[in-house]
Amino acid sequence: MKANVQWSISDRNLDTAQANSQRHLAISVQAIPSGERAPLNLCLILDQSGSMGGPPIKTVRTAAQKIVHSLSPQDRISIISFDHEARVVVPNQLATDPATINQAIEGIRAGGGTSIDAGLKLGIEEVAKGKTGTISQIFLLTDGENEHGSNERCLKLAQLAVSYSFTVSTLGFGNHWNQDVLEQLADAGNGSLAYIQNPDNAIQEFSRLFSRVQSVSLTNAYLILTLEPQARLAELKPIAQVLPETIELDVRREGEKAIIRLGDLMTDTPRIILTNLYVSQLLEGTHTIAHVEVQYDDPALGSSLSTDKVLIDVIAQNAYQANPDPQVQQYILALAKYRQTQIAETKLQEGDRTGAITMLQSATQTAIQMGDQNAATVLQENITQLQTGQDLSEQAKKKTRIASKTILQ
């Protein structure tokens, strides 16, 4: 397997009369299908606290069993359940006996409190047993607050998982989980955040995440952006991912290099990284302002590889003619929708209802402009509730968080 890097820029043309020109650079990174994919090493960490009793725990068992039946005999599976403590339901093993594995899943029963970090710690230990030559993924499902655990410890565990090249995706079940915590875990773990609004959605969301990890071919990918002297990154939040979901990315600086961890690379969905940069005044002509490469691991080969360096250039014109890229504009809108919604949430937490409404209105218009009508509907419903003096329900807050990060289907 190899990685493919492509780029586009908000406007490739620059005005030679401008002292500085702001541009948004979109970098697309994707795995190219070729040869055999490494086996999957999947760990399911399932909340079995008392609040999961009844239909929730039944549908989660069914969703987990469906995934087990979808695994190939070369794939590996481990299953952890947790309440106020964690236990191994299925130790890490090849998925050669799905009937026995599913019988073990059937034994999961609801009861007790919630300690997410206990489940995550035990899950990391199990998935580590099968990490060699595999694509290691963790699905963490919970329906509640981490009442018997530490959210700070959870975040450190997600970061530890990433250091082992494991990916952590989170699923919030019902309306009483902490969206801040699960989003932070998914973002830190280079994974995805899912919202299971009611038991009937459990199989659909598990299947969606499972389909996503099945397309993962390359792991532990890093984007290395090297800027020429005439280009510089914006000071505040210069780099974010906008696809498959919006995430603010940490940037490590090494001289003129900006290094960003991407995590997994998929064959069916690119990771789109949006960079906000400034280009200083240039003489007329074509100029290289940066080059980009991606380093990654191919678990099937057991090797670390790198793409060729891709040059990024602009055209400085004495008679400037704007040449905007419409796709990059869509990426800019996706990031704006996310940030506007985040500001609205912060203002609401601070008691600034009017400010929250204003920012939600901006986010709604942004969603409409980018054609994300479903997100616009969710955001407008929030505006209506706030304008009529109501508080946002937990369901509304969670739907809003998902709408801010993705294009709703």
PDB file of C-alpha atoms in Angstrom, residues 20-308:
ATOM      1  CA  ASN A  20       1.228  39.808   2.389  1.00  0.00           C
ATOM      2  CA  SER A  21      -1.410  37.490   0.963  1.00  0.00           C
ATOM      3  CA  GLN A  22      -3.455  35.100   3.074  1.00  0.00           C
ATOM      4  CA  ARG A  23      -4.191  31.726   1.528  1.00  0.00           C
ATOM      5  CA  HIS A  24      -5.748  28.458   2.678  1.00  0.00           C
ATOM      6  CA  LEU A  25      -3.871  25.370   1.546  1.00  0.00           C
ATOM      7  CA  ALA A  26      -5.851  22.097   1.463  1.00  0.00           C
ATOM      8  CA  ILE A  27      -3.790  18.892   1.535  1.00  0.00           C
ATOM      9  CA  SER A  28      -5.503  15.579   0.760  1.00  0.00           C
ATOM     10  CA  VAL A  29      -3.906  12.346   1.991  1.00  0.00           C
ATOM     11  CA  GLN A  30      -5.305   8.916   1.174  1.00  0.00           C
ATOM     12  CA  ALA A  31      -4.200   5.293   0.964  1.00  0.00           C
ATOM     13  CA  ILE A  32      -4.041   3.833  -2.549  1.00  0.00           C
ATOM     14  CA  PRO A  33      -5.665   0.383  -2.774  1.00  0.00           C
ATOM     15  CA  SER A  34      -3.068  -2.227  -3.782  1.00  0.00           C
ATOM     16  CA  GLY A  35      -2.236  -5.670  -2.510  1.00  0.00           C
ATOM     17  CA  GLU A  36      -3.409  -7.178   0.745  1.00  0.00           C
ATOM     18  CA  ARG A  37      -4.599  -5.190   3.735  1.00  0.00           C
ATOM     19  CA  ALA A  38      -3.173  -6.126   7.119  1.00  0.00           C
ATOM     20  CA  PRO A  39      -5.592  -7.984   9.449  1.00  0.00           C
ATOM     21  CA  LEU A  40      -7.757  -5.966  11.821  1.00  0.00           C
ATOM     22  CA  ASN A  41      -7.044  -6.063  15.558  1.00  0.00           C
ATOM     23  CA  LEU A  42     -10.278  -4.764  17.087  1.00  0.00           C
ATOM     24  CA  CYS A  43     -11.125  -4.193  20.736  1.00  0.00           C
ATOM     25  CA  LEU A  44     -14.677  -3.387  21.849  1.00  0.00           C
ATOM     26  CA  ILE A  45     -14.901  -1.657  25.247  1.00  0.00           C
ATOM     27  CA  LEU A  46     -18.543  -1.766  26.329  1.00  0.00           C
ATOM     28  CA  ASP A  47     -20.271   0.051  29.177  1.00  0.00           C
ATOM     29  CA  GLN A  48     -22.351  -2.381  31.247  1.00  0.00           C
ATOM     30  CA  SER A  49     -23.262   0.036  34.065  1.00  0.00           C
ATOM     31  CA  GLY A  50     -26.729  -0.085  35.579  1.00  0.00           C
ATOM     32  CA  SER A  51     -28.068   2.663  33.299  1.00  0.00           C
ATOM     33  CA  MET A  52     -27.483   0.378  30.302  1.00  0.00           C
ATOM     34  CA  GLY A  53     -30.105  -2.077  31.574  1.00  0.00           C
ATOM     35  CA  GLY A  54     -32.933  -3.241  29.311  1.00  0.00           C
ATOM     36  CA  PRO A  55     -32.989  -2.467  25.565  1.00  0.00           C
ATOM     37  CA  PRO A  56     -29.636  -0.587  25.532  1.00  0.00           C
ATOM     38  CA  ILE A  57     -27.480  -3.500  26.684  1.00  0.00           C
ATOM     39  CA  LYS A  58     -29.426  -5.939  24.491  1.00  0.00           C
ATOM     40  CA  THR A  59     -28.888  -3.889  21.340  1.00  0.00           C
ATOM     41  CA  VAL A  60     -25.217  -3.292  22.160  1.00  0.00           C
ATOM     42  CA  ARG A  61     -24.730  -7.053  22.528  1.00  0.00           C
ATOM     43  CA  THR A  62     -26.449  -7.562  19.169  1.00  0.00           C
ATOM     44  CA  ALA A  63     -24.328  -4.861  17.504  1.00  0.00           C
ATOM     45  CA  ALA A  64     -21.118  -6.386  18.896  1.00  0.00           C
ATOM     46  CA  GLN A  65     -22.152  -9.858  17.746  1.00  0.00           C
ATOM     47  CA  LYS A  66     -22.847  -8.544  14.251  1.00  0.00           C
ATOM     48  CA  ILE A  67     -19.331  -7.139  14.067  1.00  0.00           C
ATOM     49  CA  VAL A  68     -17.853 -10.452  15.235  1.00  0.00           C
ATOM     50  CA  HIS A  69     -19.648 -12.244  12.387  1.00  0.00           C
ATOM     51  CA  SER A  70     -18.197  -9.672   9.939  1.00  0.00           C
ATOM     52  CA  LEU A  71     -14.582 -10.394  10.917  1.00  0.00           C
ATOM     53  CA  SER A  72     -12.378 -12.653   8.828  1.00  0.00           C
ATOM     54  CA  PRO A  73     -10.502 -15.566  10.446  1.00  0.00           C
ATOM     55  CA  GLN A  74      -7.273 -13.556  10.072  1.00  0.00           C
ATOM     56  CA  ASP A  75      -8.667 -10.667  12.118  1.00  0.00           C
ATOM     57  CA  ARG A  76      -8.297 -10.418  15.878  1.00  0.00           C
ATOM     58  CA  ILE A  77     -10.921  -9.472  18.461  1.00  0.00           C
ATOM     59  CA  SER A  78     -10.942  -8.631  22.158  1.00  0.00           C
ATOM     60  CA  ILE A  79     -13.878  -7.425  24.246  1.00  0.00           C
ATOM     61  CA  ILE A  80     -13.871  -5.555  27.546  1.00  0.00           C
ATOM     62  CA  SER A  81     -16.893  -4.665  29.666  1.00  0.00           C
ATOM     63  CA  PHE A  82     -16.868  -2.115  32.448  1.00  0.00           C
ATOM     64  CA  ASP A  83     -19.024  -0.621  35.175  1.00  0.00           C
ATOM     65  CA  HIS A  84     -17.171   0.733  38.229  1.00  0.00           C
ATOM     66  CA  GLU A  85     -14.446  -1.767  37.310  1.00  0.00           C
ATOM     67  CA  ALA A  86     -13.385  -3.507  34.112  1.00  0.00           C
ATOM     68  CA  ARG A  87     -13.165  -7.151  33.079  1.00  0.00           C
ATOM     69  CA  VAL A  88     -12.040  -9.131  30.024  1.00  0.00           C
ATOM     70  CA  VAL A  89     -15.044 -10.737  28.312  1.00  0.00           C
ATOM     71  CA  VAL A  90     -13.067 -12.035  25.317  1.00  0.00           C
ATOM     72  CA  PRO A  91      -9.250 -12.086  25.521  1.00  0.00           C
ATOM     73  CA  ASN A  92      -7.365 -11.032  22.393  1.00  0.00           C
ATOM     74  CA  GLN A  93      -7.635 -13.854  19.858  1.00  0.00           C
ATOM     75  CA  LEU A  94      -8.140 -14.703  16.210  1.00  0.00           C
ATOM     76  CA  ALA A  95     -11.783 -14.464  15.136  1.00  0.00           C
ATOM     77  CA  THR A  96     -11.885 -18.138  14.131  1.00  0.00           C
ATOM     78  CA  ASP A  97     -14.713 -19.154  16.476  1.00  0.00           C
ATOM     79  CA  PRO A  98     -17.429 -16.473  16.267  1.00  0.00           C
ATOM     80  CA  ALA A  99     -20.039 -18.663  17.951  1.00  0.00           C
ATOM     81  CA  THR A 100     -17.994 -19.000  21.150  1.00  0.00           C
ATOM     82  CA  ILE A 101     -17.099 -15.300  21.103  1.00  0.00           C
ATOM     83  CA  ASN A 102     -20.731 -14.302  20.710  1.00  0.00           C
ATOM     84  CA  GLN A 103     -21.729 -16.634  23.529  1.00  0.00           C
ATOM     85  CA  ALA A 104     -19.328 -14.706  25.774  1.00  0.00           C
ATOM     86  CA  ILE A 105     -20.860 -11.411  24.622  1.00  0.00           C
ATOM     87  CA  GLU A 106     -24.297 -12.741  25.544  1.00  0.00           C
ATOM     88  CA  GLY A 107     -23.104 -12.959  29.150  1.00  0.00           C
ATOM     89  CA  ILE A 108     -22.637  -9.178  29.487  1.00  0.00           C
ATOM     90  CA  ARG A 109     -25.182  -7.859  32.008  1.00  0.00           C
ATOM     91  CA  ALA A 110     -25.897  -4.324  33.201  1.00  0.00           C
ATOM     92  CA  GLY A 111     -25.185  -3.220  36.761  1.00  0.00           C
ATOM     93  CA  GLY A 112     -22.915  -0.939  38.795  1.00  0.00           C
ATOM     94  CA  GLY A 113     -21.371   2.485  38.203  1.00  0.00           C
ATOM     95  CA  THR A 114     -19.131   3.865  35.457  1.00  0.00           C
ATOM     96  CA  SER A 115     -15.331   3.954  35.235  1.00  0.00           C
ATOM     97  CA  ILE A 116     -14.374   4.666  31.633  1.00  0.00           C
ATOM     98  CA  ASP A 117     -10.641   4.781  32.288  1.00  0.00           C
ATOM     99  CA  ALA A 118     -10.713   1.300  33.857  1.00  0.00           C
ATOM    100  CA  GLY A 119     -12.237  -0.058  30.650  1.00  0.00           C
ATOM    101  CA  LEU A 120      -9.861   1.888  28.409  1.00  0.00           C
ATOM    102  CA  LYS A 121      -6.775   0.758  30.342  1.00  0.00           C
ATOM    103  CA  LEU A 122      -7.743  -2.914  30.144  1.00  0.00           C
ATOM    104  CA  GLY A 123      -8.677  -2.529  26.468  1.00  0.00           C
ATOM    105  CA  ILE A 124      -5.266  -1.086  25.604  1.00  0.00           C
ATOM    106  CA  GLU A 125      -3.608  -4.003  27.371  1.00  0.00           C
ATOM    107  CA  GLU A 126      -5.628  -6.533  25.374  1.00  0.00           C
ATOM    108  CA  VAL A 127      -5.261  -4.898  21.962  1.00  0.00           C
ATOM    109  CA  ALA A 128      -1.499  -4.588  22.573  1.00  0.00           C
ATOM    110  CA  LYS A 129      -1.263  -8.396  22.616  1.00  0.00           C
ATOM    111  CA  GLY A 130      -2.195  -8.545  18.920  1.00  0.00           C
ATOM    112  CA  LYS A 131      -0.653  -5.336  17.549  1.00  0.00           C
ATOM    113  CA  THR A 132       2.172  -6.870  15.475  1.00  0.00           C
ATOM    114  CA  GLY A 133       1.347  -6.840  11.767  1.00  0.00           C
ATOM    115  CA  THR A 134      -2.237  -5.638  12.333  1.00  0.00           C
ATOM    116  CA  ILE A 135      -4.364  -2.501  12.173  1.00  0.00           C
ATOM    117  CA  SER A 136      -5.310  -1.893  15.808  1.00  0.00           C
ATOM    118  CA  GLN A 137      -8.605  -0.173  16.571  1.00  0.00           C
ATOM    119  CA  ILE A 138     -10.535   0.482  19.779  1.00  0.00           C
ATOM    120  CA  PHE A 139     -14.280   1.185  19.972  1.00  0.00           C
ATOM    121  CA  LEU A 140     -15.318   2.629  23.334  1.00  0.00           C
ATOM    122  CA  LEU A 141     -19.046   2.828  24.109  1.00  0.00           C
ATOM    123  CA  THR A 142     -20.556   4.487  27.171  1.00  0.00           C
ATOM    124  CA  ASP A 143     -23.875   6.007  28.175  1.00  0.00           C
ATOM    125  CA  GLY A 144     -22.794   7.978  31.231  1.00  0.00           C
ATOM    126  CA  GLU A 145     -20.403  10.263  33.042  1.00  0.00           C
ATOM    127  CA  ASN A 146     -17.106   8.861  34.279  1.00  0.00           C
ATOM    128  CA  GLU A 147     -18.347   8.943  37.881  1.00  0.00           C
ATOM    129  CA  HIS A 148     -15.888   6.366  39.266  1.00  0.00           C
ATOM    130  CA  GLY A 149     -12.932   7.385  37.119  1.00  0.00           C
ATOM    131  CA  SER A 150     -10.737  10.278  36.032  1.00  0.00           C
ATOM    132  CA  ASN A 151     -11.343  12.138  32.756  1.00  0.00           C
ATOM    133  CA  GLU A 152      -7.746  13.369  32.800  1.00  0.00           C
ATOM    134  CA  ARG A 153      -6.543   9.773  33.062  1.00  0.00           C
ATOM    135  CA  CYS A 154      -8.816   8.814  30.159  1.00  0.00           C
ATOM    136  CA  LEU A 155      -7.183  11.446  27.956  1.00  0.00           C
ATOM    137  CA  LYS A 156      -3.702  10.264  28.911  1.00  0.00           C
ATOM    138  CA  LEU A 157      -4.717   6.692  28.082  1.00  0.00           C
ATOM    139  CA  ALA A 158      -6.002   7.778  24.655  1.00  0.00           C
ATOM    140  CA  GLN A 159      -2.670   9.492  24.032  1.00  0.00           C
ATOM    141  CA  LEU A 160      -0.881   6.336  25.169  1.00  0.00           C
ATOM    142  CA  ALA A 161      -2.952   4.310  22.692  1.00  0.00           C
ATOM    143  CA  VAL A 162      -1.878   6.649  19.884  1.00  0.00           C
ATOM    144  CA  SER A 163       1.772   6.230  20.882  1.00  0.00           C
ATOM    145  CA  TYR A 164       1.282   2.496  20.204  1.00  0.00           C
ATOM    146  CA  SER A 165      -0.383   3.326  16.833  1.00  0.00           C
ATOM    147  CA  PHE A 166      -3.819   2.319  18.135  1.00  0.00           C
ATOM    148  CA  THR A 167      -6.876   4.352  17.105  1.00  0.00           C
ATOM    149  CA  VAL A 168      -9.634   5.147  19.617  1.00  0.00           C
ATOM    150  CA  SER A 169     -13.192   5.864  18.439  1.00  0.00           C
ATOM    151  CA  THR A 170     -15.966   6.680  20.896  1.00  0.00           C
ATOM    152  CA  LEU A 171     -19.703   6.021  20.854  1.00  0.00           C
ATOM    153  CA  GLY A 172     -22.015   7.949  23.153  1.00  0.00           C
ATOM    154  CA  PHE A 173     -25.199   6.022  23.938  1.00  0.00           C
ATOM    155  CA  GLY A 174     -28.359   7.906  24.945  1.00  0.00           C
ATOM    156  CA  ASN A 175     -28.292  11.459  26.275  1.00  0.00           C
ATOM    157  CA  HIS A 176     -26.298  11.405  29.512  1.00  0.00           C
ATOM    158  CA  TRP A 177     -22.700  10.976  28.341  1.00  0.00           C
ATOM    159  CA  ASN A 178     -20.228  13.852  28.383  1.00  0.00           C
ATOM    160  CA  GLN A 179     -19.708  15.034  24.800  1.00  0.00           C
ATOM    161  CA  ASP A 180     -16.623  17.043  25.769  1.00  0.00           C
ATOM    162  CA  VAL A 181     -14.890  13.974  27.203  1.00  0.00           C
ATOM    163  CA  LEU A 182     -15.786  11.595  24.373  1.00  0.00           C
ATOM    164  CA  GLU A 183     -14.858  14.144  21.712  1.00  0.00           C
ATOM    165  CA  GLN A 184     -11.500  14.752  23.390  1.00  0.00           C
ATOM    166  CA  LEU A 185     -10.857  11.006  23.557  1.00  0.00           C
ATOM    167  CA  ALA A 186     -11.750  10.495  19.886  1.00  0.00           C
ATOM    168  CA  ASP A 187      -9.709  13.502  18.753  1.00  0.00           C
ATOM    169  CA  ALA A 188      -6.704  12.510  20.888  1.00  0.00           C
ATOM    170  CA  GLY A 189      -7.055   8.927  19.660  1.00  0.00           C
ATOM    171  CA  ASN A 190      -7.256   9.975  15.971  1.00  0.00           C
ATOM    172  CA  GLY A 191     -10.678   8.335  15.830  1.00  0.00           C
ATOM    173  CA  SER A 192     -14.324   9.242  15.322  1.00  0.00           C
ATOM    174  CA  LEU A 193     -17.124  10.350  17.660  1.00  0.00           C
ATOM    175  CA  ALA A 194     -20.533   8.719  17.167  1.00  0.00           C
ATOM    176  CA  TYR A 195     -23.894   9.451  18.796  1.00  0.00           C
ATOM    177  CA  ILE A 196     -26.327   6.574  19.371  1.00  0.00           C
ATOM    178  CA  GLN A 197     -29.492   8.502  20.112  1.00  0.00           C
ATOM    179  CA  ASN A 198     -31.622   5.452  20.895  1.00  0.00           C
ATOM    180  CA  PRO A 199     -31.098   1.660  21.006  1.00  0.00           C
ATOM    181  CA  ASP A 200     -32.393   1.206  17.457  1.00  0.00           C
ATOM    182  CA  ASN A 201     -29.388   3.170  16.140  1.00  0.00           C
ATOM    183  CA  ALA A 202     -26.734   1.020  17.831  1.00  0.00           C
ATOM    184  CA  ILE A 203     -26.241  -1.514  15.031  1.00  0.00           C
ATOM    185  CA  GLN A 204     -26.158   1.245  12.400  1.00  0.00           C
ATOM    186  CA  GLU A 205     -23.468   3.260  14.225  1.00  0.00           C
ATOM    187  CA  PHE A 206     -21.330   0.209  15.042  1.00  0.00           C
ATOM    188  CA  SER A 207     -21.571  -0.878  11.408  1.00  0.00           C
ATOM    189  CA  ARG A 208     -20.626   2.610  10.176  1.00  0.00           C
ATOM    190  CA  LEU A 209     -17.498   2.673  12.321  1.00  0.00           C
ATOM    191  CA  PHE A 210     -16.642  -0.899  11.376  1.00  0.00           C
ATOM    192  CA  SER A 211     -16.911  -0.062   7.659  1.00  0.00           C
ATOM    193  CA  ARG A 212     -14.585   2.858   8.234  1.00  0.00           C
ATOM    194  CA  VAL A 213     -11.871   0.794   9.935  1.00  0.00           C
ATOM    195  CA  GLN A 214     -12.149  -1.878   7.244  1.00  0.00           C
ATOM    196  CA  SER A 215     -10.916   0.720   4.731  1.00  0.00           C
ATOM    197  CA  VAL A 216      -7.849   1.576   6.847  1.00  0.00           C
ATOM    198  CA  SER A 217      -4.700   0.338   5.111  1.00  0.00           C
ATOM    199  CA  LEU A 218      -1.908   2.544   6.465  1.00  0.00           C
ATOM    200  CA  THR A 219      -1.276   3.701  10.024  1.00  0.00           C
ATOM    201  CA  ASN A 220       0.759   6.145  12.101  1.00  0.00           C
ATOM    202  CA  ALA A 221       0.844   8.734   9.318  1.00  0.00           C
ATOM    203  CA  TYR A 222       2.534  12.115   9.778  1.00  0.00           C
ATOM    204  CA  LEU A 223       2.203  15.098   7.472  1.00  0.00           C
ATOM    205  CA  ILE A 224       5.406  17.136   7.165  1.00  0.00           C
ATOM    206  CA  LEU A 225       4.933  20.612   5.713  1.00  0.00           C
ATOM    207  CA  THR A 226       8.155  22.504   4.997  1.00  0.00           C
ATOM    208  CA  LEU A 227       7.721  26.210   4.309  1.00  0.00           C
ATOM    209  CA  GLU A 228       9.993  28.362   2.174  1.00  0.00           C
ATOM    210  CA  PRO A 229      11.151  31.692   3.686  1.00  0.00           C
ATOM    211  CA  GLN A 230       8.406  33.643   1.903  1.00  0.00           C
ATOM    212  CA  ALA A 231       5.615  31.640   3.577  1.00  0.00           C
ATOM    213  CA  ARG A 232       4.552  31.392   7.229  1.00  0.00           C
ATOM    214  CA  LEU A 233       1.735  29.789   9.170  1.00  0.00           C
ATOM    215  CA  ALA A 234      -0.944  31.885  10.857  1.00  0.00           C
ATOM    216  CA  GLU A 235      -0.242  32.415  14.547  1.00  0.00           C
ATOM    217  CA  LEU A 236      -3.544  31.110  15.926  1.00  0.00           C
ATOM    218  CA  LYS A 237      -4.928  27.655  15.046  1.00  0.00           C
ATOM    219  CA  PRO A 238      -3.080  27.411  11.730  1.00  0.00           C
ATOM    220  CA  ILE A 239      -3.932  23.794  10.856  1.00  0.00           C
ATOM    221  CA  ALA A 240      -7.111  21.721  11.159  1.00  0.00           C
ATOM    222  CA  GLN A 241      -8.585  18.583   9.663  1.00  0.00           C
ATOM    223  CA  VAL A 242     -11.897  19.153   7.857  1.00  0.00           C
ATOM    224  CA  LEU A 243     -12.595  15.661   6.490  1.00  0.00           C
ATOM    225  CA  PRO A 244     -13.754  13.016   7.401  1.00  0.00           C
ATOM    226  CA  GLU A 245     -14.582  15.121  10.484  1.00  0.00           C
ATOM    227  CA  THR A 246     -13.405  18.494  11.709  1.00  0.00           C
ATOM    228  CA  ILE A 247     -10.645  18.381  14.325  1.00  0.00           C
ATOM    229  CA  GLU A 248      -8.273  21.068  15.574  1.00  0.00           C
ATOM    230  CA  LEU A 249      -4.794  19.620  15.090  1.00  0.00           C
ATOM    231  CA  ASP A 250      -1.667  20.059  17.167  1.00  0.00           C
ATOM    232  CA  VAL A 251       1.404  21.169  15.255  1.00  0.00           C
ATOM    233  CA  ARG A 252       4.962  20.335  16.231  1.00  0.00           C
ATOM    234  CA  ARG A 253       7.490  22.809  14.879  1.00  0.00           C
ATOM    235  CA  GLU A 254      11.040  21.849  13.922  1.00  0.00           C
ATOM    236  CA  GLY A 255      12.608  24.883  12.297  1.00  0.00           C
ATOM    237  CA  GLU A 256      10.823  25.511   9.013  1.00  0.00           C
ATOM    238  CA  LYS A 257       8.945  22.201   9.305  1.00  0.00           C
ATOM    239  CA  ALA A 258       5.422  21.769  10.648  1.00  0.00           C
ATOM    240  CA  ILE A 259       4.722  18.161  11.663  1.00  0.00           C
ATOM    241  CA  ILE A 260       1.139  16.955  12.129  1.00  0.00           C
ATOM    242  CA  ARG A 261       0.027  13.491  13.182  1.00  0.00           C
ATOM    243  CA  LEU A 262      -2.742  12.115  10.943  1.00  0.00           C
ATOM    244  CA  GLY A 263      -3.053   8.556  12.262  1.00  0.00           C
ATOM    245  CA  ASP A 264      -4.824   6.076   9.988  1.00  0.00           C
ATOM    246  CA  LEU A 265      -5.113   6.485   6.226  1.00  0.00           C
ATOM    247  CA  MET A 266      -8.141   5.012   4.466  1.00  0.00           C
ATOM    248  CA  THR A 267      -8.684   3.901   0.890  1.00  0.00           C
ATOM    249  CA  ASP A 268     -12.223   5.249   0.481  1.00  0.00           C
ATOM    250  CA  THR A 269     -12.028   8.599   2.319  1.00  0.00           C
ATOM    251  CA  PRO A 270      -9.156  11.097   2.248  1.00  0.00           C
ATOM    252  CA  ARG A 271      -7.993  13.101   5.212  1.00  0.00           C
ATOM    253  CA  ILE A 272      -8.230  16.764   4.238  1.00  0.00           C
ATOM    254  CA  ILE A 273      -5.912  19.079   6.152  1.00  0.00           C
ATOM    255  CA  LEU A 274      -6.575  22.818   5.870  1.00  0.00           C
ATOM    256  CA  THR A 275      -3.643  25.145   6.508  1.00  0.00           C
ATOM    257  CA  ASN A 276      -3.948  28.894   7.038  1.00  0.00           C
ATOM    258  CA  LEU A 277      -0.802  30.643   5.823  1.00  0.00           C
ATOM    259  CA  TYR A 278       0.565  33.980   4.666  1.00  0.00           C
ATOM    260  CA  VAL A 279       2.784  34.562   1.644  1.00  0.00           C
ATOM    261  CA  SER A 280       5.021  37.607   1.528  1.00  0.00           C
ATOM    262  CA  GLN A 281       5.365  39.897  -1.478  1.00  0.00           C
ATOM    263  CA  LEU A 282       6.757  38.155  -4.562  1.00  0.00           C
ATOM    264  CA  LEU A 283       8.085  39.214  -7.949  1.00  0.00           C
ATOM    265  CA  GLU A 284       6.096  38.238 -11.014  1.00  0.00           C
ATOM    266  CA  GLY A 285       6.347  34.551 -11.865  1.00  0.00           C
ATOM    267  CA  THR A 286       5.838  31.083 -10.392  1.00  0.00           C
ATOM    268  CA  HIS A 287       7.247  30.486  -6.901  1.00  0.00           C
ATOM    269  CA  THR A 288       7.492  27.395  -4.715  1.00  0.00           C
ATOM    270  CA  ILE A 289       6.260  28.334  -1.238  1.00  0.00           C
ATOM    271  CA  ALA A 290       6.364  24.915   0.446  1.00  0.00           C
ATOM    272  CA  HIS A 291       6.696  21.207  -0.028  1.00  0.00           C
ATOM    273  CA  VAL A 292       4.857  18.407   1.692  1.00  0.00           C
ATOM    274  CA  GLU A 293       5.488  14.737   2.335  1.00  0.00           C
ATOM    275  CA  VAL A 294       3.794  12.033   4.403  1.00  0.00           C
ATOM    276  CA  GLN A 295       5.521   9.398   6.503  1.00  0.00           C
ATOM    277  CA  TYR A 296       3.475   6.312   7.395  1.00  0.00           C
ATOM    278  CA  ASP A 297       3.546   2.656   8.405  1.00  0.00           C
ATOM    279  CA  ASP A 298       2.322  -0.229   6.271  1.00  0.00           C
ATOM    280  CA  PRO A 299       1.389  -2.984   8.769  1.00  0.00           C
ATOM    281  CA  ALA A 300       1.047  -5.556   5.977  1.00  0.00           C
ATOM    282  CA  LEU A 301       4.720  -5.063   5.069  1.00  0.00           C
ATOM    283  CA  GLY A 302       5.904  -4.280   8.576  1.00  0.00           C
ATOM    284  CA  SER A 303       7.733  -1.236   7.276  1.00  0.00           C
ATOM    285  CA  SER A 304       7.783   2.566   7.523  1.00  0.00           C
ATOM    286  CA  LEU A 305       7.554   4.479   4.256  1.00  0.00           C
ATOM    287  CA  SER A 306       7.422   8.022   2.930  1.00  0.00           C
ATOM    288  CA  THR A 307       5.867   9.713  -0.079  1.00  0.00           C
ATOM    289  CA  ASP A 308       7.889  11.774  -2.512  1.00  0.00           C
TER     290      ASP A 308
END
